[in-house]
Short mmCIF file of C-alpha atoms in Angstrom, two decimals:
data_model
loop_
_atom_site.label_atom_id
_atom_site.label_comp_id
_atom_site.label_asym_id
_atom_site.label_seq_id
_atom_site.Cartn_x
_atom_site.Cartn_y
_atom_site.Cartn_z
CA UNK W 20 -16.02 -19.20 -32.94
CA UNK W 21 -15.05 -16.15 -31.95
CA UNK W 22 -12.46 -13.61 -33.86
CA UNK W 23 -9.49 -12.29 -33.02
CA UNK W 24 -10.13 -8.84 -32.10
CA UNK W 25 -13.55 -10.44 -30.89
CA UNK W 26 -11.46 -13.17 -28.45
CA UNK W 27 -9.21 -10.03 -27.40
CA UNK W 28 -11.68 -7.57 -26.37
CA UNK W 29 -13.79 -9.96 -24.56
CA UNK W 30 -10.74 -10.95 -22.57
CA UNK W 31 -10.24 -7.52 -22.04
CA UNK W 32 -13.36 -6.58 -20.80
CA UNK W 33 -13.62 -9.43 -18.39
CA UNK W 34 -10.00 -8.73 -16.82
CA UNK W 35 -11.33 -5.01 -16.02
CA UNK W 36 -14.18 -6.49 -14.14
CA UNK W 37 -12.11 -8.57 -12.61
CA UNK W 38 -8.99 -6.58 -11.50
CA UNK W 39 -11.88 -4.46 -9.29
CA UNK W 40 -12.77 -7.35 -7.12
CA UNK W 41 -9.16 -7.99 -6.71
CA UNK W 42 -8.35 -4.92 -5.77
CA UNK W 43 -11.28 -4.62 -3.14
CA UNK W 44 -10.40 -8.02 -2.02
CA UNK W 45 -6.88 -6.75 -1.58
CA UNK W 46 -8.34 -3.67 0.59
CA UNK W 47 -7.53 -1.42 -1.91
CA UNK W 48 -10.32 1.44 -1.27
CA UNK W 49 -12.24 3.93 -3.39
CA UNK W 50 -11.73 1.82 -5.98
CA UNK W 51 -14.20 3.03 -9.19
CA UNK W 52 -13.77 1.84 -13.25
CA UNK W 53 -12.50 4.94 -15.01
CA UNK W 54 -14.39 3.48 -18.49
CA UNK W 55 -17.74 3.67 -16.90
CA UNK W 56 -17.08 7.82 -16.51
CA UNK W 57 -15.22 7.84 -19.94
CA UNK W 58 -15.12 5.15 -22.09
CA UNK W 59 -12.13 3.83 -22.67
CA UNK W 60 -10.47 6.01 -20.59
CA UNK W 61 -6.99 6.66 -22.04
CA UNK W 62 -4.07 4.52 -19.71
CA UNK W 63 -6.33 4.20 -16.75
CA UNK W 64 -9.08 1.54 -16.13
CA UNK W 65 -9.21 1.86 -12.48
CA UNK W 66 -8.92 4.58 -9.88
CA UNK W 67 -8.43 3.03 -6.96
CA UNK W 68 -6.30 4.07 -3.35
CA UNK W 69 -4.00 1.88 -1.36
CA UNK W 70 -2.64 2.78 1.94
CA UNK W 71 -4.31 6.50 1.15
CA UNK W 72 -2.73 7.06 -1.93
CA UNK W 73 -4.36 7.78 -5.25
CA UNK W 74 -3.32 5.15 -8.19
CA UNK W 75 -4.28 5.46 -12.00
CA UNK W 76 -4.47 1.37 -12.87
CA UNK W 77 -4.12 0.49 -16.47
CA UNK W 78 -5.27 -3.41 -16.71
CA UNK W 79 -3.59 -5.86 -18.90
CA UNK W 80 -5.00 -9.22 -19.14
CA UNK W 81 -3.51 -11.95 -21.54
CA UNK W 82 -3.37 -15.30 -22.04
CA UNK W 83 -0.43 -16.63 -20.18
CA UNK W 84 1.58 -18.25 -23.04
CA UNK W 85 2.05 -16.83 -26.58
CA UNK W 86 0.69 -18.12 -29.75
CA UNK W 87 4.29 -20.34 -29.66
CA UNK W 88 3.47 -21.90 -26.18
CA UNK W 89 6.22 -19.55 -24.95
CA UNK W 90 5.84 -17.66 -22.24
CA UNK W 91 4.24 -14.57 -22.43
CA UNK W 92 7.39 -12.33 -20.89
CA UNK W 93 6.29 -8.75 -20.80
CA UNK W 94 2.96 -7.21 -21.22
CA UNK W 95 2.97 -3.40 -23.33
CA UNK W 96 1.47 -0.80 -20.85
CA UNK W 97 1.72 1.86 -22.55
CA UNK W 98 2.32 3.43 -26.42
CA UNK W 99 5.52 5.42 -26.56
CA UNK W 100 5.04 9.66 -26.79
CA UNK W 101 1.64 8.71 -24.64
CA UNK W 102 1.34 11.34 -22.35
CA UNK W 103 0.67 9.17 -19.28
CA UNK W 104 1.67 11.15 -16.59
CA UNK W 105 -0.88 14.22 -17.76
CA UNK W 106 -3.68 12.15 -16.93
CA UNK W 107 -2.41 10.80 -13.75
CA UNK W 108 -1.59 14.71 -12.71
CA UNK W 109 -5.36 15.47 -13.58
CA UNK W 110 -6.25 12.81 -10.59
CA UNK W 111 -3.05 13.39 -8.76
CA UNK W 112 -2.46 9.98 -8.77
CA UNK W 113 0.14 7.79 -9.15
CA UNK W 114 0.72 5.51 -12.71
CA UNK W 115 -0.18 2.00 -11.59
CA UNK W 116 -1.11 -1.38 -13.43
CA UNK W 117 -2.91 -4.71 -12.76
CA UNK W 118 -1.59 -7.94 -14.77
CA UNK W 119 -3.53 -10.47 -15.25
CA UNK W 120 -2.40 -14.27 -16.35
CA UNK W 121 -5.27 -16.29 -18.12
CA UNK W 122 -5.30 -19.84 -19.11
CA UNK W 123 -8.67 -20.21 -20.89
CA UNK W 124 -8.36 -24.04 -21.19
CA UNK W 125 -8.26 -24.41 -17.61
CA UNK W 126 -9.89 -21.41 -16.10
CA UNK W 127 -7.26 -20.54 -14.09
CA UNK W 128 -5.18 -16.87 -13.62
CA UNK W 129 -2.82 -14.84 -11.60
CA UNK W 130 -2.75 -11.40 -10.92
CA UNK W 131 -0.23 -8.94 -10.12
CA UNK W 132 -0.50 -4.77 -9.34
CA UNK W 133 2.60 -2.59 -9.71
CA UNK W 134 3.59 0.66 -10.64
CA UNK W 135 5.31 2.26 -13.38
CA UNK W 136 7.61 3.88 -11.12
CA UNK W 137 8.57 0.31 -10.28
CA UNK W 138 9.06 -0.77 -13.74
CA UNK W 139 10.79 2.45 -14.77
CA UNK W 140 13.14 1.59 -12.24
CA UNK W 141 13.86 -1.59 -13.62
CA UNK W 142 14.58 -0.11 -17.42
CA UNK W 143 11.47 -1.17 -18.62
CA UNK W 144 9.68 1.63 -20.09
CA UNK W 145 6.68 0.81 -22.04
CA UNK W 146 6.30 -3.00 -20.58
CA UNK W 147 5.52 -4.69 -17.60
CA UNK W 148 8.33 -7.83 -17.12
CA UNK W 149 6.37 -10.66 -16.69
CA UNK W 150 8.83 -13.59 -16.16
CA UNK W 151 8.55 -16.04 -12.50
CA UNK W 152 11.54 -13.74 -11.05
CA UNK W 153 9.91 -10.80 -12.28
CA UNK W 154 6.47 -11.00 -10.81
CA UNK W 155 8.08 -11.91 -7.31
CA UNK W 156 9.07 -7.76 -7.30
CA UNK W 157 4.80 -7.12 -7.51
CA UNK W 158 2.48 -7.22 -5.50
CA UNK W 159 0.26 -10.47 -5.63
CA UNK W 160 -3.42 -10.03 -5.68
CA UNK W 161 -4.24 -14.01 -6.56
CA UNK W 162 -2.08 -17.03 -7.77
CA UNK W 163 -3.13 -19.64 -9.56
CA UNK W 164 -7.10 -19.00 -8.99
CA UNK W 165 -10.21 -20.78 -10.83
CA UNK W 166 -12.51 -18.50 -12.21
CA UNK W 167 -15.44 -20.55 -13.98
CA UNK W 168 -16.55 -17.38 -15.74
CA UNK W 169 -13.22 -18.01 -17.83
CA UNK W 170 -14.27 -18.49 -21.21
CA UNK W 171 -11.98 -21.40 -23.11
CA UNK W 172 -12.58 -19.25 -26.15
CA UNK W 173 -10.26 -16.81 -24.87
CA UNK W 174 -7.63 -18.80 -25.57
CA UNK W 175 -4.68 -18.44 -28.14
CA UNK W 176 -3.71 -21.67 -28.38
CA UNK W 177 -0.49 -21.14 -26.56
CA UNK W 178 -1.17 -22.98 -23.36
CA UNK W 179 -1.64 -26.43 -25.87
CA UNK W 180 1.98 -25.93 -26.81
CA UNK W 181 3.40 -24.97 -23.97
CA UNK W 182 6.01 -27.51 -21.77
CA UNK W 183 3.50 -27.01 -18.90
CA UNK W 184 0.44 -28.79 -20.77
CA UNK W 185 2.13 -31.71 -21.50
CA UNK W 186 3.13 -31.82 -16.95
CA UNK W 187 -0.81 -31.11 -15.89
CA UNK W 188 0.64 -28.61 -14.26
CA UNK W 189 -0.79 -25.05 -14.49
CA UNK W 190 2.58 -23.42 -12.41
#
């Protein structure tokens, strides 16, 4: 049984891997893990270009549902005061993220890549709105996928208590 912070980072970890074959598979090119240069590189995971321009990706991977079997509405991408843009400016890149939407119990996810400069837009500062309307504004690098490396351990419990668990559905 794994802990908490032990069930966290090991979700983490695995959505970094992840979000870099998504974003090759989504042609996104030069695309290089920023932790493997400088571990845990502060905001940005991946450098990676799309369309020939530079993007600092910060990846957030969570379970899809909250402890509650709520929806898990907006994902934190940042700590307010963080001084973001300063490492962006040292790449001249632009502040981007990759979401990620686990289900452990079912080894399923969705992904979504976006800037901040999209978000900002919206009002939301320090959090990525994560809501079916919401995600419809990103870009979608893979809905509803089955990834057997997935591990059920990963989970939070949330998906159990959620109204989609009781359907069989996983939408």
């Amino acid at each position: 049984m794994l802990t908490e912070r032990e069930r966290r980072m090991a979700l983490g970890l695995w959505g970094e891997s992840k979000a870099l074959t998504l974003l090759k598979r989504a042609g996104f090119s030069n695309v290089r893990d920023m932790n493997a240069e400088s571990f845990n590189h502060p905001f940005g995971d991946i450098y990676a270009e799309r369309d020939g321009e530079p993007h600092m990706i910060g990846v957030k991977t969570r379970n899809k549902y909250q402890v509650t079997g709520l929806l898990n509405s907006t994902y934190n991408v940042r700590k307010k005061g963080a001084d973001v843009r300063g490492i962006a400016g040292r790449h001249n890149a632009q502040l981007a993220w990759v979401t990620i939407q686990v289900i452990p119990e079912i080894q399923v996810i969705w992904s979504y890549f976006g800037t901040i400069a999209q978000i900002e837009d919206c009002g939301e500062r320090f959090s990525i709105p994560m809501s079916a309307s919401a995600t419809t504004r990103y870009v979608c690098l893979t809905n509803e996928e089955n990834d057997s490396a997935i591990n059920p351990e990963w989970s939070n419990g949330g998906y159990g208590r959620s109204r989609e668990a009781g359907t069989g559905s996983s939408r």
